[in-house]
Coordinates of C-alpha atoms and ligand atoms in Angstrom, one line a residue:
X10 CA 79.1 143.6 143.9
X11 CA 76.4 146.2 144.9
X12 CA 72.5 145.8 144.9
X13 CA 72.5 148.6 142.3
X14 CA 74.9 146.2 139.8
X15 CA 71.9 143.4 139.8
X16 CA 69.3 146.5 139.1
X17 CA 71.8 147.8 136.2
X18 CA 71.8 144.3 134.5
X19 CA 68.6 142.9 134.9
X20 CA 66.7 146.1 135.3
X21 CA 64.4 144.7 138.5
X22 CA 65.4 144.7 142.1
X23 CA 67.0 141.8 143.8
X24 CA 64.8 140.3 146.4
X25 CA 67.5 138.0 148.1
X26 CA 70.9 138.0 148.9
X27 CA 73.1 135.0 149.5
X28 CA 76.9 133.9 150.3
X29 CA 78.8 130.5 150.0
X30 CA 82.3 130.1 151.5
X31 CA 84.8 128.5 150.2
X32 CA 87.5 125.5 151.7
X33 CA 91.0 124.2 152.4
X34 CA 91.7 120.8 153.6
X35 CA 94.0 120.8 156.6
X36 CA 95.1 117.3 156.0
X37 CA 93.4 114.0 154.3
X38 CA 94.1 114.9 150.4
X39 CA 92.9 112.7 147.4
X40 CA 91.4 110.0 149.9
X41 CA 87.5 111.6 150.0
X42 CA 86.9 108.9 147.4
X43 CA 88.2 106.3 148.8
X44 CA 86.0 106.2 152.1
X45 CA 88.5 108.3 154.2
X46 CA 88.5 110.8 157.4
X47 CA 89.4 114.3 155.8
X48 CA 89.6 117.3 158.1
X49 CA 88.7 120.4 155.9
X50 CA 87.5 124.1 157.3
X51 CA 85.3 126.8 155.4
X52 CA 87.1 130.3 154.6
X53 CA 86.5 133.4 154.4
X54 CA 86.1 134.4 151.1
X55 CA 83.2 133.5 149.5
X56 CA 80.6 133.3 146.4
X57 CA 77.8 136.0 146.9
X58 CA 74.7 136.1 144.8
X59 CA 71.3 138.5 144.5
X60 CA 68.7 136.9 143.6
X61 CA 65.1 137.2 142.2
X62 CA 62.2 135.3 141.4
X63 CA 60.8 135.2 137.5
X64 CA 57.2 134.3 136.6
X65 CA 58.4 132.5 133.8
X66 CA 60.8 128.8 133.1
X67 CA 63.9 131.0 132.4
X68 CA 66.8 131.3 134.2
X69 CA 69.0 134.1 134.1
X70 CA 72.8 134.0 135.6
X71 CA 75.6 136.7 135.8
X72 CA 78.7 136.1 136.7
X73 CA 80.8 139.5 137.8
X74 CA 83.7 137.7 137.4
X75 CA 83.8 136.0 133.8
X76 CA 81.1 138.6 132.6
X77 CA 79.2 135.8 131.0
X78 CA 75.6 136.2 130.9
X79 CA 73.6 133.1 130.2
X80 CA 70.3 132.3 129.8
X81 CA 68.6 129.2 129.9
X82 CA 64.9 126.9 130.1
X83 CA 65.0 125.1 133.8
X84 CA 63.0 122.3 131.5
X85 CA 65.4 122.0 128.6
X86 CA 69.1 121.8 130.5
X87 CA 72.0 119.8 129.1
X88 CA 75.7 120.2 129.9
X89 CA 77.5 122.5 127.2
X90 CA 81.1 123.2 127.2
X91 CA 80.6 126.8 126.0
X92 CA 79.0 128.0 128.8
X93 CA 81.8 127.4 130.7
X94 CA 81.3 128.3 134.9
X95 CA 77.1 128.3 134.2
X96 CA 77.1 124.5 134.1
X97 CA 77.4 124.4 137.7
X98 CA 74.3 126.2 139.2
X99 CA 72.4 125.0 136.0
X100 CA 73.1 121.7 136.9
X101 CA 71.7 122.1 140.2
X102 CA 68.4 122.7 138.6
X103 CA 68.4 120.2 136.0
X104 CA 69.3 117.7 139.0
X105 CA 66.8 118.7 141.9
X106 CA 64.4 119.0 138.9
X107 CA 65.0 115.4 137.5
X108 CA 64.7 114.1 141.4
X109 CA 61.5 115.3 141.0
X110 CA 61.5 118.8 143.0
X111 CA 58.9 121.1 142.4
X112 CA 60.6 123.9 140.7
X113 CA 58.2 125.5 138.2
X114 CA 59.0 128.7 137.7
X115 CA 62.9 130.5 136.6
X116 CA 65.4 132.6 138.7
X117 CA 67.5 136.2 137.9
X118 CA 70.7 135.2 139.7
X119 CA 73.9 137.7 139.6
X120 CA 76.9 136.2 141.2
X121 CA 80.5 137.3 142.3
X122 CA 83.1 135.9 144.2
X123 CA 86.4 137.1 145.7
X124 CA 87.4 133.0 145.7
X125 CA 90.5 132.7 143.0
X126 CA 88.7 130.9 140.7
X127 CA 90.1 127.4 139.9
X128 CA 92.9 127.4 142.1
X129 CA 92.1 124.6 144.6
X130 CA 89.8 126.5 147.6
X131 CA 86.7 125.0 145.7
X132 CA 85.2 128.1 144.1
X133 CA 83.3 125.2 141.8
X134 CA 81.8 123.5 145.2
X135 CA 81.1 127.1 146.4
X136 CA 78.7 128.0 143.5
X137 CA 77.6 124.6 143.8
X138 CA 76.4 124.9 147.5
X139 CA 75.6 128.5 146.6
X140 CA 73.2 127.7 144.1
X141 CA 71.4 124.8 146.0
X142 CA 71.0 126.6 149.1
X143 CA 69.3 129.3 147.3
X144 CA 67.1 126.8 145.2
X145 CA 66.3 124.8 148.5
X146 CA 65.1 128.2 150.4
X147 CA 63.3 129.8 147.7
X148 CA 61.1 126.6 146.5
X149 CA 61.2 125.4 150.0
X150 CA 62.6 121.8 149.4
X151 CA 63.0 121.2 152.9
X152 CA 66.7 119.6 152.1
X153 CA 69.5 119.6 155.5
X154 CA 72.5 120.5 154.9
X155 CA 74.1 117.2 154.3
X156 CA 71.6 116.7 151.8
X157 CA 72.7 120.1 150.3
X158 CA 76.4 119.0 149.9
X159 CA 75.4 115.3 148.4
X160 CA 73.3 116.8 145.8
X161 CA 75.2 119.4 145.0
X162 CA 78.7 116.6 144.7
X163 CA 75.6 114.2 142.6
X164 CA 75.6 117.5 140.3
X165 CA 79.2 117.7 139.3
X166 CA 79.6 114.1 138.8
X167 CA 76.3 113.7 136.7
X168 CA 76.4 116.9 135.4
X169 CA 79.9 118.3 134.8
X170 CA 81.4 114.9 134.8
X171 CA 83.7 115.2 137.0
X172 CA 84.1 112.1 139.9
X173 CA 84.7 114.2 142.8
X174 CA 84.9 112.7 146.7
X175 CA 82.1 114.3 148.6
X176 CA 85.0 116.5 150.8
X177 CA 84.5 120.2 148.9
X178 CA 80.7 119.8 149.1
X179 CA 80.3 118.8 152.7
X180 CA 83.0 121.4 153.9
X181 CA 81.4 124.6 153.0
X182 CA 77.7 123.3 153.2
X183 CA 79.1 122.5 157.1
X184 CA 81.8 124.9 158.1
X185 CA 81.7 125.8 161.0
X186 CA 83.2 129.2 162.5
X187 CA 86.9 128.3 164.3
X188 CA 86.6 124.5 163.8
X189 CA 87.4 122.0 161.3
X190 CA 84.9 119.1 159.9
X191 CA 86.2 115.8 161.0
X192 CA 84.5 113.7 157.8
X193 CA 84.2 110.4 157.5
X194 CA 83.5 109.8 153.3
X195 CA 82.7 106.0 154.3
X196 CA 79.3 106.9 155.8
X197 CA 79.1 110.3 155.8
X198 CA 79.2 111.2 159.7
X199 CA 81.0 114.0 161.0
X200 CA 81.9 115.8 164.0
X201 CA 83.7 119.5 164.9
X202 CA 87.5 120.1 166.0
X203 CA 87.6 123.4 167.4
X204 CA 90.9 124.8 165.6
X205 CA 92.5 126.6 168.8
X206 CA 96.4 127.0 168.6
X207 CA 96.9 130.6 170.3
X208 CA 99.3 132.5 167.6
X209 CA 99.9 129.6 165.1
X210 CA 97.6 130.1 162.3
X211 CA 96.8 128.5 159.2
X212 CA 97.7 130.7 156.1
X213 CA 96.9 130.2 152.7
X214 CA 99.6 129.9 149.7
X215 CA 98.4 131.0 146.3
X216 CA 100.7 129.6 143.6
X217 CA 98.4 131.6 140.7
X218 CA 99.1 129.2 138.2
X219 CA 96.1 128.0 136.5
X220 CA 95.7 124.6 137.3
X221 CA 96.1 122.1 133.7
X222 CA 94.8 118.7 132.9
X223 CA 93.2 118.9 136.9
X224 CA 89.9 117.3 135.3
X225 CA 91.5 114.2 133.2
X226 CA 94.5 114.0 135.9
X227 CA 92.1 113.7 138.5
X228 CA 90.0 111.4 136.6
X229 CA 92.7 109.3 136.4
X230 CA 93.7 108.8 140.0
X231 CA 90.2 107.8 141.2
X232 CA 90.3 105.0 138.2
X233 CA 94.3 103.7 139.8
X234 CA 92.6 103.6 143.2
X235 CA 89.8 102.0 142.1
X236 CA 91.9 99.4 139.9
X237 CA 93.5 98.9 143.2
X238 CA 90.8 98.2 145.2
X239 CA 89.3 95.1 142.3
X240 CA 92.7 93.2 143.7
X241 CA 92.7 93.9 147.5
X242 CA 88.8 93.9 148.3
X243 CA 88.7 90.0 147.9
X244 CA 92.1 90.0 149.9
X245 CA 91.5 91.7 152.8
X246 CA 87.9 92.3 152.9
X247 CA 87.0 95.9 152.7
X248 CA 85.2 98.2 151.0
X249 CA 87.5 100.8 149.9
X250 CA 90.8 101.7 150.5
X251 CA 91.1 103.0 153.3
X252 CA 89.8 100.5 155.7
X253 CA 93.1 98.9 155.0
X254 CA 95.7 98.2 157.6
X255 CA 99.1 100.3 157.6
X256 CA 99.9 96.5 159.0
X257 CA 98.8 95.1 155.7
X258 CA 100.3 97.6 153.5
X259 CA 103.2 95.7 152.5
X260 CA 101.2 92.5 152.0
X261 CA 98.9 94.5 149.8
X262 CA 101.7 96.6 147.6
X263 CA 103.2 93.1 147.1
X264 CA 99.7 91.9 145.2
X265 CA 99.7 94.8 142.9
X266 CA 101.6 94.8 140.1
X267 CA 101.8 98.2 138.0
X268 CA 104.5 100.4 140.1
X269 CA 102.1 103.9 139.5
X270 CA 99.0 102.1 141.3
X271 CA 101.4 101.0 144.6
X272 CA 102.8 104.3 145.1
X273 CA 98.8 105.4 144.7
X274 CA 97.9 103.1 147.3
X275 CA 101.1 104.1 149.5
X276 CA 99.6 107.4 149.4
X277 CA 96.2 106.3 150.6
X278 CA 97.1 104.2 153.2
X279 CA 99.7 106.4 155.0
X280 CA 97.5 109.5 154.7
X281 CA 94.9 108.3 156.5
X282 CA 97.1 107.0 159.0
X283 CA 98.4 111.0 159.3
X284 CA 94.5 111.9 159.4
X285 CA 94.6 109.9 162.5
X286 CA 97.9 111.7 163.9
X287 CA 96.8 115.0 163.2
X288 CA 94.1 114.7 165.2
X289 CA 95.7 113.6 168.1
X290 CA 98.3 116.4 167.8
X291 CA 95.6 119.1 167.1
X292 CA 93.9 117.8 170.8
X293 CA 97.2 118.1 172.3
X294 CA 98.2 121.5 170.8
X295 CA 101.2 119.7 169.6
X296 CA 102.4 122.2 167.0
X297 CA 105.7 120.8 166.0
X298 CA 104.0 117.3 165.0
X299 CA 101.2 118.9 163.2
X300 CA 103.8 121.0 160.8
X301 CA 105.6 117.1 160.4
X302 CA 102.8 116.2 159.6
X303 CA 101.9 118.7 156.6
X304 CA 105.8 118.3 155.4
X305 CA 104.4 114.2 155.0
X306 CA 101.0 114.6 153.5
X307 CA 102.9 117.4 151.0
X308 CA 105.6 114.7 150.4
X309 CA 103.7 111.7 149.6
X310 CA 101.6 113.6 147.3
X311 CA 104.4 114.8 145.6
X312 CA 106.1 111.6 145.4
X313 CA 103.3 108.6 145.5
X314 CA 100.5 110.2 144.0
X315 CA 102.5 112.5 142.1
X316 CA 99.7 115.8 142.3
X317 CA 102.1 118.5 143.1
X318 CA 104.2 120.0 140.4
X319 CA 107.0 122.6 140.2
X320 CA 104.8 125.2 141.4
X321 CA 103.3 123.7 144.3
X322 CA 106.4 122.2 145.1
X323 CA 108.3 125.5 145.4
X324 CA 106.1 127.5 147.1
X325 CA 105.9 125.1 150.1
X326 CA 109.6 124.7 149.9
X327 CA 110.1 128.7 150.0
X328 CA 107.0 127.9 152.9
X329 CA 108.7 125.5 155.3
X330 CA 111.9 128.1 155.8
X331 CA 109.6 130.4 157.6
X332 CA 106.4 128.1 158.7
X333 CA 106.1 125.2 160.9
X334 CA 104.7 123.2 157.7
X335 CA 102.8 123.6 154.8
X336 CA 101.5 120.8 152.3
X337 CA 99.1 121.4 149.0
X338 CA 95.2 121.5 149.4
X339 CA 93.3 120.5 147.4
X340 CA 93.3 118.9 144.2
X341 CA 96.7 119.8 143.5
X342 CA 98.2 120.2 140.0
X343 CA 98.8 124.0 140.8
X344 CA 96.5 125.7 142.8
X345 CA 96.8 126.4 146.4
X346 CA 98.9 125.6 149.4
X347 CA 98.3 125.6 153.4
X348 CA 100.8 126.7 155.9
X349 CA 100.8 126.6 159.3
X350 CA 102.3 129.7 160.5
X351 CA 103.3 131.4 163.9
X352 CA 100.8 134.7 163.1
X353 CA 103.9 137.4 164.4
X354 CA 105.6 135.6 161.8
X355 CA 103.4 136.1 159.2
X356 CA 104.7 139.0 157.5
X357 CA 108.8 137.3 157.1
X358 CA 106.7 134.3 155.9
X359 CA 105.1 136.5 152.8
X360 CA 108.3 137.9 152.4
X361 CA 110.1 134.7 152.2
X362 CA 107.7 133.1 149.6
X363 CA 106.4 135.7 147.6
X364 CA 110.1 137.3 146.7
X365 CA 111.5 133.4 145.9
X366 CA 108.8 132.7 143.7
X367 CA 109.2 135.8 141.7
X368 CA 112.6 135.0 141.7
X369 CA 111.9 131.4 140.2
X370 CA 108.6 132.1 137.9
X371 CA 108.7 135.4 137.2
X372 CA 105.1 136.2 138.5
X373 CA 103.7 137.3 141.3
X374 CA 102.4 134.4 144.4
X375 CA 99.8 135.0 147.1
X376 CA 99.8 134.5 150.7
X377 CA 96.4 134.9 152.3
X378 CA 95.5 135.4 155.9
X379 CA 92.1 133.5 156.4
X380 CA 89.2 133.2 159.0
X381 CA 87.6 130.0 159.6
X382 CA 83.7 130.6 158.6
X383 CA 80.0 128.9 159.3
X384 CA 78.9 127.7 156.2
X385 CA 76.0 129.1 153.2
X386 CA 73.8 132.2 154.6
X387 CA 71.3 134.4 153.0
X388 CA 68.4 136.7 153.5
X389 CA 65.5 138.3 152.0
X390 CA 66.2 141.6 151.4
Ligands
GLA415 C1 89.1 118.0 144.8 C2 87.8 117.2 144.9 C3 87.7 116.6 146.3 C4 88.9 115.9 146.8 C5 90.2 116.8 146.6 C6 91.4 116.1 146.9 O1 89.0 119.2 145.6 O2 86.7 118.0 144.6 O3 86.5 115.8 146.4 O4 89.1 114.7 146.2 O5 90.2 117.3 145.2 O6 91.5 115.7 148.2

């Protein structure tokens, strides 16, 4: 995307220019929504957008990448199917407006990203954060960046309708060059791990399978956990799932009787418990237990809360011959993978996966080097 494309299409010059990241989650998968620790990182590739101010209540969005051009009244905003990727930033200005934010007059906003779009690095949170970074620094709303990544998690839940856990939101408004986000989803605090493990890396694994039924599936999983939680709250006394003990876990599976919501619970029990063990292992540098620890996380979501899927499933297979470990991130349901990688090995790794996947699917997989990243940046130009 270059300053002139922005002048070519909307025939005025762009008087900002902005950039999102984008995320994996190095361990603590589908438990963001049920109050646990999750240990995500921003990457390097991100959502960029030029920006400029309008004198009138239109906005005006371009995305490079779908080539959809759509234009709408900030006062008169509802959620419509067609327009497809635009429900996200427009629901960013329908919500700030509603929460009564001055925002009185429109935006021209032509946005690209070199994130694979729907594949599980959160180009959707991206464009979210994207969008209410810019909206906070050009009306000056004064938000922090917490507040960014809450509002922006509020929009895709009441706007896109989707019940997401607060994780892809609060990673890239938070990344932090070289260092993870410790996050606890209960109450929102967080601190920085510094991600320093000399030449192993984290890689990412690209299955390029469009992810199906992510939005329903997902759906689905938050209403088993929460089903879960109507029996075991009274029981044990907690809030969410999480808070309970791995020394109550068998007490609790025995209270629950459908055989899909134990293995759920299973899942979110243990992982937090490996949450816990991965940090400890990423303080001691303690690289074989961290890639046991990926092979576990990939292993229980394959098994107990049953996200994976052929694709994911091979890919970190063909993974785990070369790496120390790899697991999904993400969402699951296709997408993307993480593998922790010694770096000189990088190139036998891509070798190893990418001609075994061919092999199996007939299509071409991705493995992507990545940098860790600071989180949303812009400028006027
Ligand atoms: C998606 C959601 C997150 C989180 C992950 C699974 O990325 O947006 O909130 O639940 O799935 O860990």
């Amino acid at each position: 995307m270059e300053i002139n494309d922005f002048y070519l299409r909307f025939n005025e010059k762009p008087e900002y220019l902005y950039q999102a990241p984008s995320r994996i989650n190095l361990i603590g998968e589908h438990i963001d929504y049920n109050g646990g620790d999750v240990l995500p990182c921003a990457i390097g590739l991100y959502t960029k957008a030029y920006v400029r101010k309008r004198s009138d209540q239109s906005v005006r969005l371009y995305s490079e990448n779908t080539k959809l051009e759509v234009t709408a009244d900030i006062n008169n905003l509802k959620y419509d199917k067609s327009l497809g990727w635009a429900n996200y930033p427009l629901g960013l200005f329908y919500i700030l407006k509603s929460k009564g934010y001055s925002i009185n007059y429109g935006l021209d906003i032509y946005f690209s990203s070199n994130i694979p779009l729907g594949s599980g690095l959160s180009s959707s949170a991206s464009i979210l954060d994207l969008t209410c970074y810019i909206i906070n620094d050009i009306y000056n709303l004064g938000l922090d960046m917490v507040s960014i990544a809450k509002i922006s998690q509020e929009s895709e839940i009441k706007y896109n309708g989707l019940s997401v856990g607060i994780m892809d939101e609060a990673a890239i408004a938070l990344g932090k060059k070289d260092s993870c986000l410790l996050l606890d989803t209960h109450n929102i605090e967080y601190k920085y791990i510094k991600i320093d493990l000399g030449k192993y890396k984290f890689v990412v694994l690209n299955t390029c399978k469009p992810r199906v039924l992510t939005e329903s599936k997902y759906n689905e999983r938050v209403y088993e956990c929460n089903k879960a939680l109507e029996v075991l709250k009274p029981v044990f006394s907690i809030d969410n799932l999480c808070q309970l003990k791995i020394t109550d876990l068998d007490k609790a599976l025995s209270l629950i009787e459908d055989n899909n919501i134990k293995k759920r619970v299973r899942h979110v029990v243990t992982e937090e418990e490996r949450v816990k063990s991965f940090i400890d292992a990423l303080d001691k540098k303690d690289i074989n237990r961290l890639g046991e620890l990926l092979k576990e996380s990939h292993k229980s979501l394959k098994e107990d809360y049953e996200v994976t899927g052929d694709n994911l499933d091979t890919i970190v297979d063909l993974a785990n011959k070369v790496a120390i470990g790899a697991r999904m991130t993400g969402a699951g349901f296709s997408g993307c993978a993480i593998a922790l990688v010694d770096i000189n090995r990088f190139e036998e790794l891509k070798e190893v996966v990418l001609e075994g996947y061919k092999n199996i699917f007939g299509y071409d997989a991705e493995v992507i080097a990545i940098d860790i990243v600071d989180g949303p940046n812009g400028y006027k130009l």
